[in-house]
CSV table of C-alpha atoms in Angstrom, one decimal:
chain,number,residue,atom,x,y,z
A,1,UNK,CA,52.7,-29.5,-102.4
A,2,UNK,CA,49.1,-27.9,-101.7
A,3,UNK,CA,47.7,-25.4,-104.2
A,4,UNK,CA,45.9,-22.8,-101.6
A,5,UNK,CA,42.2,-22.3,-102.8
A,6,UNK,CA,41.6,-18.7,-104.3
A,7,UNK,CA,37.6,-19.2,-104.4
A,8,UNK,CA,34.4,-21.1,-102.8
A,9,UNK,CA,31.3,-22.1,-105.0
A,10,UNK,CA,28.1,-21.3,-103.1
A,11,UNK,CA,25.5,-24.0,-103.9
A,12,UNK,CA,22.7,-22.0,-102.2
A,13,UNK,CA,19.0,-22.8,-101.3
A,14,UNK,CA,18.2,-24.3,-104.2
A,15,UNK,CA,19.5,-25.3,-107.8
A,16,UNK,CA,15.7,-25.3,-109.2
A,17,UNK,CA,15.6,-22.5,-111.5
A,18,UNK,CA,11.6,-22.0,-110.4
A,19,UNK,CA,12.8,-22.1,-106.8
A,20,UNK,CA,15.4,-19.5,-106.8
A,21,UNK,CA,13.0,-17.4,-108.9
A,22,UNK,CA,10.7,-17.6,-105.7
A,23,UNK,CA,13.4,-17.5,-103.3
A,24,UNK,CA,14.5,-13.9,-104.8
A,25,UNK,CA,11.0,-12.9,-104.8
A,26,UNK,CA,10.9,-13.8,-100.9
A,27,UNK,CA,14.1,-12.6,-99.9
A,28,UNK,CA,14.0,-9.1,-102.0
A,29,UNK,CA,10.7,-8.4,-99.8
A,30,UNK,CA,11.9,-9.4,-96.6
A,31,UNK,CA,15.6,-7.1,-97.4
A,32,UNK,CA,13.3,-4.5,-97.9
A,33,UNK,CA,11.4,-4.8,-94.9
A,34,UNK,CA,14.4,-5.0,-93.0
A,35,UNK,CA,15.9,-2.3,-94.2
A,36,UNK,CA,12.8,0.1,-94.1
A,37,UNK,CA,11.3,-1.3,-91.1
A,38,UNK,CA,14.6,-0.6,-88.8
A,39,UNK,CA,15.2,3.1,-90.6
A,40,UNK,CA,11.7,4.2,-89.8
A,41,UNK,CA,12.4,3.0,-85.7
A,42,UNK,CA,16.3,4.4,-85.8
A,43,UNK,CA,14.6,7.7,-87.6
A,44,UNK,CA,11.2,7.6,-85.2
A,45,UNK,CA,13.1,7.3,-81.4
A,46,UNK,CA,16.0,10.0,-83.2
A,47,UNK,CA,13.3,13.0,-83.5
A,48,UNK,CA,10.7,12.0,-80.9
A,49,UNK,CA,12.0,13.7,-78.0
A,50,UNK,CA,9.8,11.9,-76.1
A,51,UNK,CA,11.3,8.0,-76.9
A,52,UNK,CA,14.7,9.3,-75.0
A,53,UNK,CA,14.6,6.3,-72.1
A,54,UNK,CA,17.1,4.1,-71.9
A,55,UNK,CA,14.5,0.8,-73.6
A,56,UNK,CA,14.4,3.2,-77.0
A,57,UNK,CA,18.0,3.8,-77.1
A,58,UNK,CA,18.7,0.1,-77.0
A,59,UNK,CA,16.0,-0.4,-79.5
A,60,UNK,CA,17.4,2.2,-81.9
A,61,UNK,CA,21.2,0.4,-81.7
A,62,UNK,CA,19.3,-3.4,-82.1
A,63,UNK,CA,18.0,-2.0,-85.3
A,64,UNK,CA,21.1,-0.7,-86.9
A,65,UNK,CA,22.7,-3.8,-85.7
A,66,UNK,CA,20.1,-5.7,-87.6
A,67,UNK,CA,20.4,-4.0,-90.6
A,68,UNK,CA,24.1,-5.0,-90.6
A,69,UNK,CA,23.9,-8.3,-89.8
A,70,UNK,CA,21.1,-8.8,-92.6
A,71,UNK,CA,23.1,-6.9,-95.0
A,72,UNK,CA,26.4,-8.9,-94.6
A,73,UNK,CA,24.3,-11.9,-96.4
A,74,UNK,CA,21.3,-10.9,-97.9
A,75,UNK,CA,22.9,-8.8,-101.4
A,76,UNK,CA,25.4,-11.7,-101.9
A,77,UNK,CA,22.4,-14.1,-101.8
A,78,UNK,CA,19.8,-12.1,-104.1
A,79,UNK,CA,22.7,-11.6,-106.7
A,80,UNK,CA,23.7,-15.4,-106.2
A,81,UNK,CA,19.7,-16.4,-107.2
A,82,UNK,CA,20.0,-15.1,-110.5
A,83,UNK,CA,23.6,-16.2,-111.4
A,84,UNK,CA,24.7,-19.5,-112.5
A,85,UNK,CA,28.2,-19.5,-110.9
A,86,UNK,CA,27.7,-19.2,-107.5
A,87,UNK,CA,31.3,-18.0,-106.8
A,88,UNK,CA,33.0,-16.1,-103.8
A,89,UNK,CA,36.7,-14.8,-103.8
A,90,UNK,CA,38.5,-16.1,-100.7
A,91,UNK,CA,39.0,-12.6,-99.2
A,92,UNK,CA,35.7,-12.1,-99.7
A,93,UNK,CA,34.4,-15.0,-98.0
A,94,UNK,CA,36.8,-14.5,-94.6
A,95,UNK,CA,35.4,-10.8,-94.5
A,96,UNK,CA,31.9,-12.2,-94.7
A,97,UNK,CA,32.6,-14.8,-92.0
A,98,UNK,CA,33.9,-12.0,-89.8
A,99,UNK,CA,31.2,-9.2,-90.2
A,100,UNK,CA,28.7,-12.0,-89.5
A,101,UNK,CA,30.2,-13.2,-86.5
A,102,UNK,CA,30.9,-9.2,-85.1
A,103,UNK,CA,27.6,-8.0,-85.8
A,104,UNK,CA,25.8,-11.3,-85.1
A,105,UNK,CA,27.8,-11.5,-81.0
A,106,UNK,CA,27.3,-8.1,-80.7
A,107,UNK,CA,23.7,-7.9,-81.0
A,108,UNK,CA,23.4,-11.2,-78.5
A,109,UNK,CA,25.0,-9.1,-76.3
A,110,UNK,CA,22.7,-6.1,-76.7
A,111,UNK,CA,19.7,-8.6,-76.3
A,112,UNK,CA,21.3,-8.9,-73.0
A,113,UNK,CA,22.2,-5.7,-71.9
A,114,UNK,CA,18.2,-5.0,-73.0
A,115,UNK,CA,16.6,-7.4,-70.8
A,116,UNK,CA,19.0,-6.1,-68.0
A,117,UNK,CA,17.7,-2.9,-69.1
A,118,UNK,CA,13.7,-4.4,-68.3
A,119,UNK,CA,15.2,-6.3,-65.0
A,120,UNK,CA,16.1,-2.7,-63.6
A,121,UNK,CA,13.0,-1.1,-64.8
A,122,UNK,CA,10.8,-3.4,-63.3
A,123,UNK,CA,12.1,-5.2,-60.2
A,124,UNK,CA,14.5,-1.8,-59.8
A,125,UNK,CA,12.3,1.5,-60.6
A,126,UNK,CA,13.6,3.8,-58.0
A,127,UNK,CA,16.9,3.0,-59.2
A,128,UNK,CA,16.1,3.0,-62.8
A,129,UNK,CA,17.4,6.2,-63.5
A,130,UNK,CA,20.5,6.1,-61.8
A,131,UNK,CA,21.5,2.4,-62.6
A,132,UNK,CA,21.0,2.9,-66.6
A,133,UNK,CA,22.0,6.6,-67.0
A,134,UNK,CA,22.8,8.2,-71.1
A,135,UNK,CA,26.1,7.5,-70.0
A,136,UNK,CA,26.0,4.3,-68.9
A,137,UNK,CA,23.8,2.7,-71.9
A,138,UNK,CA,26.7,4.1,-74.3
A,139,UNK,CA,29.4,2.1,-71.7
A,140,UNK,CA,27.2,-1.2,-72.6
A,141,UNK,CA,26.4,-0.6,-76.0
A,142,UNK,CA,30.2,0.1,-76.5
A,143,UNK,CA,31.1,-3.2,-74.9
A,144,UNK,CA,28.6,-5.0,-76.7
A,145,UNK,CA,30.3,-3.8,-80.2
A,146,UNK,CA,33.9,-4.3,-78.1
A,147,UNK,CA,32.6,-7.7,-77.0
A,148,UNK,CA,31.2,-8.6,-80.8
A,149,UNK,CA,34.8,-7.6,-82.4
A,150,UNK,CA,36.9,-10.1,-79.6
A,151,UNK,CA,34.6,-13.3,-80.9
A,152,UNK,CA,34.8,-12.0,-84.2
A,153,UNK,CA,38.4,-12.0,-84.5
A,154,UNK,CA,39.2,-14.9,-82.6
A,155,UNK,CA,36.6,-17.3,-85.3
A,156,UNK,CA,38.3,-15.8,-88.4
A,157,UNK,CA,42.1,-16.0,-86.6
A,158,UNK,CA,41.1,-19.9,-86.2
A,159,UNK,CA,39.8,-20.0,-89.6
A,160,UNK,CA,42.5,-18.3,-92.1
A,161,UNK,CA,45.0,-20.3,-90.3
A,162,UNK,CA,43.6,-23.6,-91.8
A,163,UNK,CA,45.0,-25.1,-95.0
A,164,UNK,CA,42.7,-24.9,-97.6
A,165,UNK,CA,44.0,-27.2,-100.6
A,166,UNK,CA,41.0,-28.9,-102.3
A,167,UNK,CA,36.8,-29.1,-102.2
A,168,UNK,CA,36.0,-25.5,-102.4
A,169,UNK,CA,32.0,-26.0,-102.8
A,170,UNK,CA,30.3,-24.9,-99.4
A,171,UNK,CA,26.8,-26.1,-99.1
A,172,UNK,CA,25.6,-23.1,-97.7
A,173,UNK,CA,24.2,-19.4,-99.2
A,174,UNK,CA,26.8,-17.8,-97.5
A,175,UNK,CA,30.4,-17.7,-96.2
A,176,UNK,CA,29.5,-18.9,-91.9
A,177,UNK,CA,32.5,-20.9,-89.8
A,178,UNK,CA,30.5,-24.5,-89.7
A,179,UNK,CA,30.8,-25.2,-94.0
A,180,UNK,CA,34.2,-23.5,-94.5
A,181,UNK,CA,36.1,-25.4,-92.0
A,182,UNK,CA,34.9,-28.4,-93.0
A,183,UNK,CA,36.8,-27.8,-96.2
A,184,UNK,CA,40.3,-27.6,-94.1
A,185,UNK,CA,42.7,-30.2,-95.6
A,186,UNK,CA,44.4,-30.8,-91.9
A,187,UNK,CA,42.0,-32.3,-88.7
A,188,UNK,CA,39.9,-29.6,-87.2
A,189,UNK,CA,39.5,-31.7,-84.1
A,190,UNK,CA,40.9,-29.0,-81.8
A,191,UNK,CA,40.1,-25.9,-83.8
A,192,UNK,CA,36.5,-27.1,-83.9
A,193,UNK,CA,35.9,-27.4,-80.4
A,194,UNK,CA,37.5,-23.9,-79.9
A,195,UNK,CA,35.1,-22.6,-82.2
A,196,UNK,CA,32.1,-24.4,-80.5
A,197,UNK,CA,33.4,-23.4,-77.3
A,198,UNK,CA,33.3,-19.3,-78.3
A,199,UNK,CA,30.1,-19.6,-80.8
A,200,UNK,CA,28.2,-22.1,-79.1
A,201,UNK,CA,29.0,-21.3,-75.2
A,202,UNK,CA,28.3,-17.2,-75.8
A,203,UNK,CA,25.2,-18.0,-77.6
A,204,UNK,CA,24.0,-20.4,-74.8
A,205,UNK,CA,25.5,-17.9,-71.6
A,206,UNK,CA,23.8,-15.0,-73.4
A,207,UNK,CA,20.4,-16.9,-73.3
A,208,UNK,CA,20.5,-18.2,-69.9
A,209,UNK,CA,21.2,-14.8,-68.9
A,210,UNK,CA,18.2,-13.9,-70.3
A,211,UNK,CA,15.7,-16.6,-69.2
A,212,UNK,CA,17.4,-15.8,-66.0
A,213,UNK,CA,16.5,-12.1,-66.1
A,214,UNK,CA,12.7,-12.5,-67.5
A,215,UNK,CA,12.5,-15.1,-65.3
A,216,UNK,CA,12.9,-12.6,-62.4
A,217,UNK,CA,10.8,-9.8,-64.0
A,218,UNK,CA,8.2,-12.4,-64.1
A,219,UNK,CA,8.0,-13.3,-60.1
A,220,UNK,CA,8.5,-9.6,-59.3
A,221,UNK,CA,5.0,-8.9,-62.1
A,222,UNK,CA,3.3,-11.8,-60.3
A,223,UNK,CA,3.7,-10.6,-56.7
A,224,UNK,CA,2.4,-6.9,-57.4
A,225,UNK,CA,0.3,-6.8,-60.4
A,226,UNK,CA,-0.4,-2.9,-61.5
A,227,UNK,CA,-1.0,-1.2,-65.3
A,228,UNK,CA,2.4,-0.5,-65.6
A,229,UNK,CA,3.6,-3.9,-64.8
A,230,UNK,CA,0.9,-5.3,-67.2
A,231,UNK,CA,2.7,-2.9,-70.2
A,232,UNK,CA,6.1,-3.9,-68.8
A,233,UNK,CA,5.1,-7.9,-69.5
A,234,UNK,CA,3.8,-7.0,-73.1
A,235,UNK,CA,7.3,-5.1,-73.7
A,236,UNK,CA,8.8,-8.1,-72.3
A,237,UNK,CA,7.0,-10.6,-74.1
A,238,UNK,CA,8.0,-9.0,-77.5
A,239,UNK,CA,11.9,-9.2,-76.4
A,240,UNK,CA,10.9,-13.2,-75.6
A,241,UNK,CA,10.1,-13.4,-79.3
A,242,UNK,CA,13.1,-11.8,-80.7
A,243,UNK,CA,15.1,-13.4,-78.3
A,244,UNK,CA,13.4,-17.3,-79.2
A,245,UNK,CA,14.0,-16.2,-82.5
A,246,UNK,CA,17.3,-15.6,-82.7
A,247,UNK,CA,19.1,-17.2,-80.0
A,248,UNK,CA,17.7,-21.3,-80.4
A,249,UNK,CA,18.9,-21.3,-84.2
A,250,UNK,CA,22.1,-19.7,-83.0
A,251,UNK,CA,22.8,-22.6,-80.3
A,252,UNK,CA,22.1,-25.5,-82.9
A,253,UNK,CA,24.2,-24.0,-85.3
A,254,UNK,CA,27.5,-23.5,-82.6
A,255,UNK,CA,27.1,-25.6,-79.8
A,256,UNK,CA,27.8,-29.1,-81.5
A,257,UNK,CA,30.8,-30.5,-83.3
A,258,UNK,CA,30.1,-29.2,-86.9
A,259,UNK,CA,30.8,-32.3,-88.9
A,260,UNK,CA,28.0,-33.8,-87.2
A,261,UNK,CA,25.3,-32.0,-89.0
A,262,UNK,CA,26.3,-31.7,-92.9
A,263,UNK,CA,23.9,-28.6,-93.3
A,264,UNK,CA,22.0,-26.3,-91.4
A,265,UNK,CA,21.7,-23.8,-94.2
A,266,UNK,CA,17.8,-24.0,-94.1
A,267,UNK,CA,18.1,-23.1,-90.1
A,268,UNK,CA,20.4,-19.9,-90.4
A,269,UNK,CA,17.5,-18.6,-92.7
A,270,UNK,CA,16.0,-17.9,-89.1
A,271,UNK,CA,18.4,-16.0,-87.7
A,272,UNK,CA,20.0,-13.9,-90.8
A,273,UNK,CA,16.6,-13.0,-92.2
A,274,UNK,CA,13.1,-14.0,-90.2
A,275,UNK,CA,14.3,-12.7,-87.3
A,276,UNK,CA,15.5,-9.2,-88.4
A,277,UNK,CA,12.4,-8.9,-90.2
A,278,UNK,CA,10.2,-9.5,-86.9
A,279,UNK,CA,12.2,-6.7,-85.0
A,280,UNK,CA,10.4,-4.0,-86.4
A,281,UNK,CA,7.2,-5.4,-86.6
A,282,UNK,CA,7.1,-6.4,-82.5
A,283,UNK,CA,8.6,-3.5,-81.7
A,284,UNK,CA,6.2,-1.8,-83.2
A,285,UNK,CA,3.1,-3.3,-83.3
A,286,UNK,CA,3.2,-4.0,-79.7
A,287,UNK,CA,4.1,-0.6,-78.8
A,288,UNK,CA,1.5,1.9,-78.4
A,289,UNK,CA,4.5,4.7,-78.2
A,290,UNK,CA,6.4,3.9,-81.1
A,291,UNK,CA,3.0,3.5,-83.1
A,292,UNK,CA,1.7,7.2,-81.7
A,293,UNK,CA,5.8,8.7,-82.9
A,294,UNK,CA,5.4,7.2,-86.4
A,295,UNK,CA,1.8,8.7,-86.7
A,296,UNK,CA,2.8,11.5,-85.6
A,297,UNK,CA,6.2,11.6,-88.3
A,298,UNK,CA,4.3,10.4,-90.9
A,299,UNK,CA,1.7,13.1,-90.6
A,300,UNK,CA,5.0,16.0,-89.9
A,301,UNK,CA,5.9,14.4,-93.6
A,302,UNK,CA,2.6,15.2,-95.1
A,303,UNK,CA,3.1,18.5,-94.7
């Protein structure tokens, strides 16, 4: 006779009063940056006629991606810092679990599908054109989205089927596949190594893919060195960043049995909010283009 649980108690960052004061300070800043950062690249490439390549239209989809993806955790954890019941509703918790996972697979795949992009610009230029036509960027952005949905619902079809009868206090700031399991009153065994072998084997395919591809774009840059490779290689180097910074915390987090490591809470702070803060800055600060658009919006707004 198992009572189901109804809720989970959060226990957050940090039960200091002082440090969750400072954490909502951080966090606040860095939501915001997010959020105003990634609008003012969607709302740059969407009235610049002249960001319409294939690299911009990726770029404009990876920033509403990371606007979702930071939004699915960020609000529940700034309300969370200034409450004393850190408390989730079980519905609420499985919906969080499954947003994260759909947008956070789907822009893996997207960082994919951009480095291909750069591959086929740089090792491929005559072909450029016809290989990654409007048409075929919405086929891979579609899939990616497609792709993110199937892992998605496969984690949170493993999860909800789990008895959950007992401990309800997830050592975590919010709802991710790794802390909730662990509360399962049954053996998670098999259902663990499922989920490590979706999470943990798309996260490391995904990046071997794309060491795979820069590693290519690298040979092809060394054996004929011009200008436009040279700007090629800082484009690339900024997708290394986003890529290092998202995809290693990723792979620690899903590609090990996760009762070996009690918490990795202070690790996912990489991936669900440094890294969608750096997006706009790399993209931007390395990129003479976007730079020029903005100026060039912020001065049509000043009108």
């Amino acid at each position: 006779n198992f009572s189901r649980v109804t809720e989970f108690i959060l226990l957050g960052l940090s039960d200091t009063r002082e440090l969750q004061v400072l954490f909502f300070t951080f966090f606040f800043l860095a939501y915001a940056m997010v959020l105003l950062g990634n609008l003012l690249i969607i709302v740059t490439v969407r009235t610049d006629p002249k960001l319409s390549s294939p690299m911009y239209f990726l770029l404009c989809n990876l920033s509403f991606i990371d606007i979702c993806c930071t939004s699915v955790t960020s609000p529940r954890m700034l309300v969370d810092l200034l409450s004393q019941r850190k408390a989730i509703a079980f519905e609420d918790c499985i919906a969080q679990l499954f947003f994260l996972h759909f947008v956070g697979a789907s822009e893996m795949f997207l960082l994919t599908v951009m480095a291909y992009d750069r591959y086929t610009a740089i090792c491929k230029p005559l072909h450029y054109t016809a290989i990654m036509s409007r048409q075929v960027c919405w086929v891979l952005v579609s899939a990616c989205w497609a792709g993110g949905f199937l892992h998605s619902i496969v984690q949170t079809l493993l999860t909800i089927q789990l008895p959950f009868c007992g401990p309800n206090t997830i050592d975590n700031y919010f709802c991710d596949v790794p802390p909730v399991i662990r509360l399962a009153c049954t053996d998670i065994y098999i259902t663990e190594w499922l989920m490590v072998s979706n999470s943990g084997l798309i996260s490391l395919v995904c990046f071997l893919v794309l060491v795979t591809s820069y590693t290519f774009i690298l040979v092809t840059i060394r054996v004929h060195i011009t200008e436009g490779h040279w700007k090629a290689l800082s484009t690339c180097a900024s997708h290394v960043m986003v890529v290092t910074l998202f995809f290693v915390p990723c792979i620690f987090i899903y590609l090990h049995p996760f009762s070996t490591i009690p918490s990795d809470k202070h690790i996912c702070v990489i991936c669900t909010v440094f890294s969608p803060v750096m997006n706009p800055l790399i993209y931007t600060l390395r990129n003479n283009e976007v730079k020029a658009s903005m100026w060039k919006l912020w001065k049509r707004c000043r009108v």
